[in-house]
XYZ file of C-alpha atoms in Angstrom:
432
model
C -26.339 -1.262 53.943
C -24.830 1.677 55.593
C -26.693 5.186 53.800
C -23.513 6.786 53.082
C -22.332 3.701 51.539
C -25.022 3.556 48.978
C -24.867 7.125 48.508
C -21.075 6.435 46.725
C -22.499 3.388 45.040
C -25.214 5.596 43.492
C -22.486 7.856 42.545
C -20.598 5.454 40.957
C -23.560 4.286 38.413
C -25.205 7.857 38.090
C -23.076 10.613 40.082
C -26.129 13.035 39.145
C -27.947 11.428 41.971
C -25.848 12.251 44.962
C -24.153 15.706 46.685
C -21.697 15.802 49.041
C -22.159 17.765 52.411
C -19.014 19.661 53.855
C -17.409 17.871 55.938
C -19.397 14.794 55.905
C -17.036 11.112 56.231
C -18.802 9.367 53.871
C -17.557 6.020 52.548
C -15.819 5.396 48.987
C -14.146 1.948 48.600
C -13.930 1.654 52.073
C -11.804 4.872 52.614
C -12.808 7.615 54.875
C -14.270 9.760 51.966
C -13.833 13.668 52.944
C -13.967 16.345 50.592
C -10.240 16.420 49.946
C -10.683 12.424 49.458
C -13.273 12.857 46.835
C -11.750 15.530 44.888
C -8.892 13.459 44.471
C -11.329 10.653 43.086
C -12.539 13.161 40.698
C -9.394 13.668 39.630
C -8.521 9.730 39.403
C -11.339 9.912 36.832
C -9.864 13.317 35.048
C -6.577 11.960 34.724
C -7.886 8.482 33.001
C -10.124 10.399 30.736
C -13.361 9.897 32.228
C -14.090 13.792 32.437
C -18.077 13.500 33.288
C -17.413 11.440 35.872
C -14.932 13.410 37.430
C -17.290 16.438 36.461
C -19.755 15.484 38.592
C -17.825 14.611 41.292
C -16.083 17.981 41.163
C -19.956 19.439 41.063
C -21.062 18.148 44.292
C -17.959 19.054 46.084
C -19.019 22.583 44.716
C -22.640 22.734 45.231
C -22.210 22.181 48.871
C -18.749 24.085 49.174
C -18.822 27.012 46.811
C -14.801 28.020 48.045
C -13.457 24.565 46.978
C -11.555 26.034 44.431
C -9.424 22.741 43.110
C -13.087 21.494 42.316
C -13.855 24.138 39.927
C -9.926 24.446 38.803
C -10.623 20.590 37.952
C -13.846 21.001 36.352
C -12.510 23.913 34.111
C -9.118 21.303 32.905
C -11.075 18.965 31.941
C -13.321 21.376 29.934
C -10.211 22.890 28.201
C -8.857 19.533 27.511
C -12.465 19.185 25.168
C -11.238 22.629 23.575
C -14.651 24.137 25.130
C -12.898 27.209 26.322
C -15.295 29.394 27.156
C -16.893 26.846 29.926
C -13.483 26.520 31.288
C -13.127 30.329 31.219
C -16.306 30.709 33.462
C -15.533 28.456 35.840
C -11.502 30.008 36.185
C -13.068 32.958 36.722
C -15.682 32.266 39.258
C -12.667 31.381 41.006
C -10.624 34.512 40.759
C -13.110 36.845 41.866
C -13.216 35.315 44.834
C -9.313 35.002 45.181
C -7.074 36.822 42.064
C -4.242 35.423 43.531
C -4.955 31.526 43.052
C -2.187 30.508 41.247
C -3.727 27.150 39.467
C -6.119 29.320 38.171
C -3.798 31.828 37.248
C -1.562 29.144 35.855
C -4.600 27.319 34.073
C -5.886 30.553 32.400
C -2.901 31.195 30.895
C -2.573 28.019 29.341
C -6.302 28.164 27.816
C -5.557 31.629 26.391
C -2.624 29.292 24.639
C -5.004 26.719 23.680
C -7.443 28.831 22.125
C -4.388 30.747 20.165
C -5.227 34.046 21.843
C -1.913 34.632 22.406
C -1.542 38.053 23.453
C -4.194 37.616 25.941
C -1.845 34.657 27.517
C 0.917 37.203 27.971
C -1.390 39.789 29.600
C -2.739 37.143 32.138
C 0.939 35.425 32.588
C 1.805 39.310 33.184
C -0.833 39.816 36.143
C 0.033 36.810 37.712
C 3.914 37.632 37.889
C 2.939 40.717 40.162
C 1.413 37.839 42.350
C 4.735 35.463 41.791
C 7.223 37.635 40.586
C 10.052 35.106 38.450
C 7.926 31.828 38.849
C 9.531 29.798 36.431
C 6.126 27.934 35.539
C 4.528 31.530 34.646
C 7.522 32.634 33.191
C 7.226 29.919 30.893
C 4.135 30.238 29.913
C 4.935 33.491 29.137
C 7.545 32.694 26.810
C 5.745 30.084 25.049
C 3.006 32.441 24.220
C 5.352 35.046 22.991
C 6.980 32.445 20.645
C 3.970 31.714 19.340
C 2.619 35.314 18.837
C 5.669 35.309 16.869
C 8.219 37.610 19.434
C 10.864 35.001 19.297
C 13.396 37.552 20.638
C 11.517 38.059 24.017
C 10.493 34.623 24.437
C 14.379 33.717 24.133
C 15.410 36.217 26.376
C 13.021 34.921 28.920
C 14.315 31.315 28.457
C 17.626 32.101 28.791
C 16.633 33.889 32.884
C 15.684 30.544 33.731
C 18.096 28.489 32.742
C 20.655 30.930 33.899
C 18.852 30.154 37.329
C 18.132 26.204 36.424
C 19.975 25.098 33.782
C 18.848 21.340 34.386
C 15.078 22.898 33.232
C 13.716 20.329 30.376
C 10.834 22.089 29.686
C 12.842 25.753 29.134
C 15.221 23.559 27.632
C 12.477 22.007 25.132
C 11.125 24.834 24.257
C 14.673 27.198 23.966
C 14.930 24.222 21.220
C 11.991 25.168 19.421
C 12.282 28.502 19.423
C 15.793 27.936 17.787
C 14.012 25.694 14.901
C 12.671 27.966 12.352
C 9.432 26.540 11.386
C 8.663 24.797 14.148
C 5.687 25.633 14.872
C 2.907 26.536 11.720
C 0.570 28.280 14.028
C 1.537 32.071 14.360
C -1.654 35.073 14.961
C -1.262 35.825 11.048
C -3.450 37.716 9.588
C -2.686 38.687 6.148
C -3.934 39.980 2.783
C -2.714 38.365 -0.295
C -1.578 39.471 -3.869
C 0.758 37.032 -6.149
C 1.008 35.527 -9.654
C 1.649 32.229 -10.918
C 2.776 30.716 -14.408
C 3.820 28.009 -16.309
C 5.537 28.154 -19.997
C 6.808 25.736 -22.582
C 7.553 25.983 -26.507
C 7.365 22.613 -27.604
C 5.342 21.024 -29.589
C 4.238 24.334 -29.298
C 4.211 27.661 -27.645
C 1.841 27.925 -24.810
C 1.905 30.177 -21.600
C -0.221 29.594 -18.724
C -1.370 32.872 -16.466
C -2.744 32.744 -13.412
C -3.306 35.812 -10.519
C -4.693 35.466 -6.797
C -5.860 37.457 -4.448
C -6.800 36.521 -0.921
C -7.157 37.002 2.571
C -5.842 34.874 5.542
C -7.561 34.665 8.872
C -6.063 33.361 12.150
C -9.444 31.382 14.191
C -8.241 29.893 17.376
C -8.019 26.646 15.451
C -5.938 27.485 12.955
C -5.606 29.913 10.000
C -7.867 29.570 6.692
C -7.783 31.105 3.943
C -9.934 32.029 1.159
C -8.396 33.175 -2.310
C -9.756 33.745 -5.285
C -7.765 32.665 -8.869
C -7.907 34.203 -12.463
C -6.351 32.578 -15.320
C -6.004 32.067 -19.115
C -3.671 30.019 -20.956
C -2.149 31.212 -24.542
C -1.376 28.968 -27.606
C 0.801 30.549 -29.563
C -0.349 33.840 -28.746
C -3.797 33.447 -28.447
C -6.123 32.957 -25.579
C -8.417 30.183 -24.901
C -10.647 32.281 -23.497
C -11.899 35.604 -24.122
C -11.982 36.474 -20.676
C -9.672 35.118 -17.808
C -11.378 31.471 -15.820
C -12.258 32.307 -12.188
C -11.414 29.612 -9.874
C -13.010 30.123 -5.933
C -10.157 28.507 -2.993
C -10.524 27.865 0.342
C -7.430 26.442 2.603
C -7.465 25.791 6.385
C -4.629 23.947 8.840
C -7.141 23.234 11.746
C -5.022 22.596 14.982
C -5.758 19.063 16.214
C -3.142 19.127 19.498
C -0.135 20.792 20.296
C 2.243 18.456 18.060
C -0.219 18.009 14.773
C -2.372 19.243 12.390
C -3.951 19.198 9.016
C -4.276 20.309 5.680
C -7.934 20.788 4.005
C -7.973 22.694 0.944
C -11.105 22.731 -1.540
C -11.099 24.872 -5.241
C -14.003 25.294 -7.220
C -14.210 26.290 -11.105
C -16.216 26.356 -13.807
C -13.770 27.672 -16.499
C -11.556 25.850 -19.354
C -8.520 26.423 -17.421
C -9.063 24.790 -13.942
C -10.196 21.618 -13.077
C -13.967 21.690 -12.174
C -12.703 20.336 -8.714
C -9.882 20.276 -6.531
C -9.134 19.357 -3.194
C -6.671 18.373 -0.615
C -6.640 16.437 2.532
C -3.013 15.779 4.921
C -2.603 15.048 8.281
C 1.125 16.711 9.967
C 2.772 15.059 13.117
C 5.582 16.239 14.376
C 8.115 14.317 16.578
C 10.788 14.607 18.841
C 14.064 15.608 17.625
C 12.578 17.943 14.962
C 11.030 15.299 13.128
C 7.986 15.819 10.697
C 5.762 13.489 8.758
C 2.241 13.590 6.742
C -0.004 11.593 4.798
C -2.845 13.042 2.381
C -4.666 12.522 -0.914
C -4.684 14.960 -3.675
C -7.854 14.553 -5.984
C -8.786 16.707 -9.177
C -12.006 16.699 -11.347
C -11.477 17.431 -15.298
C -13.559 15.519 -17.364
C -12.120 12.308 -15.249
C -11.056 11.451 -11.215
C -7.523 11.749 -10.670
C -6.345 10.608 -7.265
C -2.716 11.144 -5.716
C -1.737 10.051 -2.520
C 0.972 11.710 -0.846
C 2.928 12.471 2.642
C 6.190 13.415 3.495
C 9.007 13.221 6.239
C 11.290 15.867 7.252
C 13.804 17.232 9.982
C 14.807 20.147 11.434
C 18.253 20.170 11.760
C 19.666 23.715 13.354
C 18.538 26.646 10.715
C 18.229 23.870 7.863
C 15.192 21.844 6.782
C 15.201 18.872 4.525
C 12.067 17.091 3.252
C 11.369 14.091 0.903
C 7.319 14.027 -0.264
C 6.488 11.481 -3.054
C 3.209 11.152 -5.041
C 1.748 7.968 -5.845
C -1.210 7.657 -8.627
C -2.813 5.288 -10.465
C -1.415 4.170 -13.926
C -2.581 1.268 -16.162
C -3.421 -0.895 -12.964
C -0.267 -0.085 -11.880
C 0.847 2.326 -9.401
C 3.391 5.179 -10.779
C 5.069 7.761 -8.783
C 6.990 10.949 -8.772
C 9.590 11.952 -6.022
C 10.478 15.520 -4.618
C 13.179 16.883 -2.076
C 13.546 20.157 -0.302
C 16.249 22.122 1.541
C 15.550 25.100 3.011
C 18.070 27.519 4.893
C 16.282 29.767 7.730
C 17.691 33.288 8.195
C 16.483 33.330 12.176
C 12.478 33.666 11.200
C 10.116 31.337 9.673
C 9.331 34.075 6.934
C 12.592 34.451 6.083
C 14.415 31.476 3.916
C 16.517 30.724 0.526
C 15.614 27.108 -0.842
C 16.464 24.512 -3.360
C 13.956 21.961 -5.118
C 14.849 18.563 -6.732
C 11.852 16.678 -8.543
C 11.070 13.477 -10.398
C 7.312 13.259 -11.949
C 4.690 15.288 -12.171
C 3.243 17.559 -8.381
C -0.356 18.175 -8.401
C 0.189 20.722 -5.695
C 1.977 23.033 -8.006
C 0.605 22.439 -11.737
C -2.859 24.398 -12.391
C -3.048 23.860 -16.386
C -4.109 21.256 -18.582
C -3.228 18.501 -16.119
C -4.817 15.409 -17.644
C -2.918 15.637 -20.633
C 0.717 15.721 -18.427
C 0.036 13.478 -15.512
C 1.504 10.319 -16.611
C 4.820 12.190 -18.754
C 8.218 11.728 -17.544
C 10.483 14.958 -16.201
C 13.127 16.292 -14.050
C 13.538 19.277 -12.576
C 15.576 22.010 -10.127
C 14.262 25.194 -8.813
C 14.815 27.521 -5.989
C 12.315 29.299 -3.989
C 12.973 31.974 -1.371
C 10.971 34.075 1.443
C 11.836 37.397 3.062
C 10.435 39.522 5.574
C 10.421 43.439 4.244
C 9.306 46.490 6.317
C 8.078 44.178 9.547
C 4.521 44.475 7.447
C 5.202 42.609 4.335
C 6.321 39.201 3.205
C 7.657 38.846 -0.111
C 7.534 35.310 -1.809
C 8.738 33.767 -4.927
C 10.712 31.257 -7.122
C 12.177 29.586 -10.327
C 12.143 26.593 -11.921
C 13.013 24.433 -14.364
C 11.732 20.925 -15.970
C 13.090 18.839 -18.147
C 9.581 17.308 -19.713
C 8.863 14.166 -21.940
C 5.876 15.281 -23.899
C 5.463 12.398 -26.658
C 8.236 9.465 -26.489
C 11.483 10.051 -27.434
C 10.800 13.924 -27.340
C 11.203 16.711 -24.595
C 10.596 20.281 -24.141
C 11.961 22.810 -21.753
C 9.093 23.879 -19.368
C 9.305 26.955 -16.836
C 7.711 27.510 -13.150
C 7.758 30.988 -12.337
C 5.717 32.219 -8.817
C 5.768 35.683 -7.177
C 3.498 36.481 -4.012
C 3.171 39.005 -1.587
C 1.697 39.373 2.103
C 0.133 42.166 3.779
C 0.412 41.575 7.569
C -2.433 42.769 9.484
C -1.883 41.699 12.804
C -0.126 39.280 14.980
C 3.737 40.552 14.233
């Protein structure tokens, strides 16, 4: 067998085995295999997923020519594409400090900044490489996609609009001149945010009780997604008087980890020890969004009192110009039967995603927004209406609140009036 032939073979079964000398014509299903050749093997292998493979193709193309800069572009992809930013980083810019102006790698650091939600470092490197390509609609995009998501709709706009003043046939401006226009579209924004806001419930039938409940929190943006940690205080009243002497603490943690580009999801885990929380509480829902402004979840709500109560859940919503609509039921367990409760949204967006006026129409009980006494309520009939509204104030703050009102079945054949009332505010520490 020919030595160069064996050499690929050995590369195809173990590719740590072999390097590849410059220049060399070495053999690879019978096809003249120069370095050009086998770079575009490697990324053959990239582009079908096979990234260690294609990895260690790229390395021998490097080892024995350090200036083959596709090889390390190709090597960094396919380490961004495994979210391990900081390899891709290294090898980007081993690359530009031997040539600033190399435009994939220019290109392919902006999009990791993206990636890894460090969105105002995005703009500065879209930024350098526009003195090296001044109006290059692929950096100019890039540049307006991290803007939009750094929350400077305004600018990014303004920067879509250039190009499709000079292409108006542009998808991709055209896709994303779309989003920018769809309030909401996007959760992830560099929000980071302190946390105030009250909660309560009240109903006078059979008798008068008042539930209480104050957070405070903070919210951190991590390049996967915010989290935040709050912590709850609470007492409920019967007729005046306090269950406990001192308010129940509950301990919350939420996070929307970023799982690609289009979804995401939803873990949220409370922890209590006092009369007036569940001893347990947690959350798990998985968002997709689709074309066309399209939305839809899946999840489980589960609570601990002195019993498991399970609730499945999801929803499916759309986008439709500066309106939202959403339907999300809630399925549970009942008597070996399987009982459910029904709620719609419709939100109006005033040209931000903190800034809305919305209605609520419900059916059943939602364990997302009843804290109190939940065991003895989960199975009771009820309607209700509310509103709930959100408004930017001072470019620092976000207030948030809103009303409503249930029409609850407490024993059968008798109903009480019960109220929702919730008022919040945000501190905004960075990222607006």
């Amino acid at each position: 067998m020919h030595f160069p032939l064996l050499v690929i073979l050995l590369h195809i079964f173990n590719p740590a085995l072999c390097h590849f000398a410059s220049g060399s014509h070495l053999r690879y299903n019978d096809v003249t295999a120069t370095p050009d050749s086998l770079y575009f093997v490697a990324r053959d292998y990239a582009l079908k997923g096979e990234t260690i493979k294609a990895r260690n193709i790229a390395a021998g193309l490097l080892e024995n020519n350090p200036l083959y800069h596709d090889a390390a572009i190709l090597i960094a992809r396919t380490y961004a594409w495994e979210d391990e930013f900081d390899t891709a980083r290294n090898y980007i810019n081993d690359v530009l400090l031997h040539q600033p102006d190399y435009y994939d790698a220019l290109t392919l650091l902006t999009d990791v900044e993206i990636w890894d939600g460090n969105y105002s470092r995005a703009i500065q490197t879209a930024d350098s490489a526009l003195l090296y390509y001044p109006d290059e609609p692929e950096l100019l995009l890039r540049k307006a996609r991290a803007l939009f998501l750094e929350g400077s709709e305004e600018e990014a706009r303004s920067i879509i609009q250039k190009i499709l003043e000079v292409d108006p046939g542009n998808e991709e401006a055209s896709e994303l001149l779309r989003q920018i226009d769809t309030p909401g579209f996007y959760y992830y924004r560099v929000n980071n945010y302190l946390l105030a806001g009250y909660y309560g419930e009240y109903f006078d039938a059979p008798y008068n009780r008042h539930f209480h409940m104050g957070s405070v929190g903070y919210s951190y943006y991590t390049g996967a997604g915010p989290v935040t940690a709050k912590i709850n205080f609470a007492n409920t009243f019967i007729d005046g008087t306090g269950l406990t002497r001192y308010p129940s603490l509950q301990y919350e943690l939420e996070a929307y980890p970023r799982l690609s580009r289009e979804s995401y999801l939803l873990l949220n885990y409370a922890f209590s020890k006092g009369d007036v929380f569940p001893l347990h509480r947690s959350a798990v829902e998985y968002f997709r969004a689709l074309p066309h402004g399209f939305e839809v979840s899946a999840g489980i709500r589960h609570m601990y009192w002195d019993d498991h109560y399970l609730f499945f859940t999801g929803s499916a919503g759309v986008y439709y110009g500066d309106m939202w609509f959403s339907l999300r039921p809630y399925f549970f367990p009942l008597d070996d039967q399987i009982s459910a409760s029904w709620y719609i949204f419709a939100r109006r967006y005033f040209g931000h995603a903190d800034s809305f006026a919305g209605i609520i129409l419900g059916y059943g009980i939602s364990p997302d927004e009843t804290f109190a006494e939940l065991p003895e309520r989960i199975y009771l009939r009820s309607t209700s209406i509310g509103f709930e509204f959100s408004r930017g104030i001072s470019g620092s703050y976000v207030l948030r609140g809103g009303l409503r009102y249930k029409n609850e079945e407490y024993v059968t054949g008798s109903s009480r009036n019960y109220w929702y009332l919730n008022i919040g505010i945000r501190y905004i520490l960075t990222g607006r």
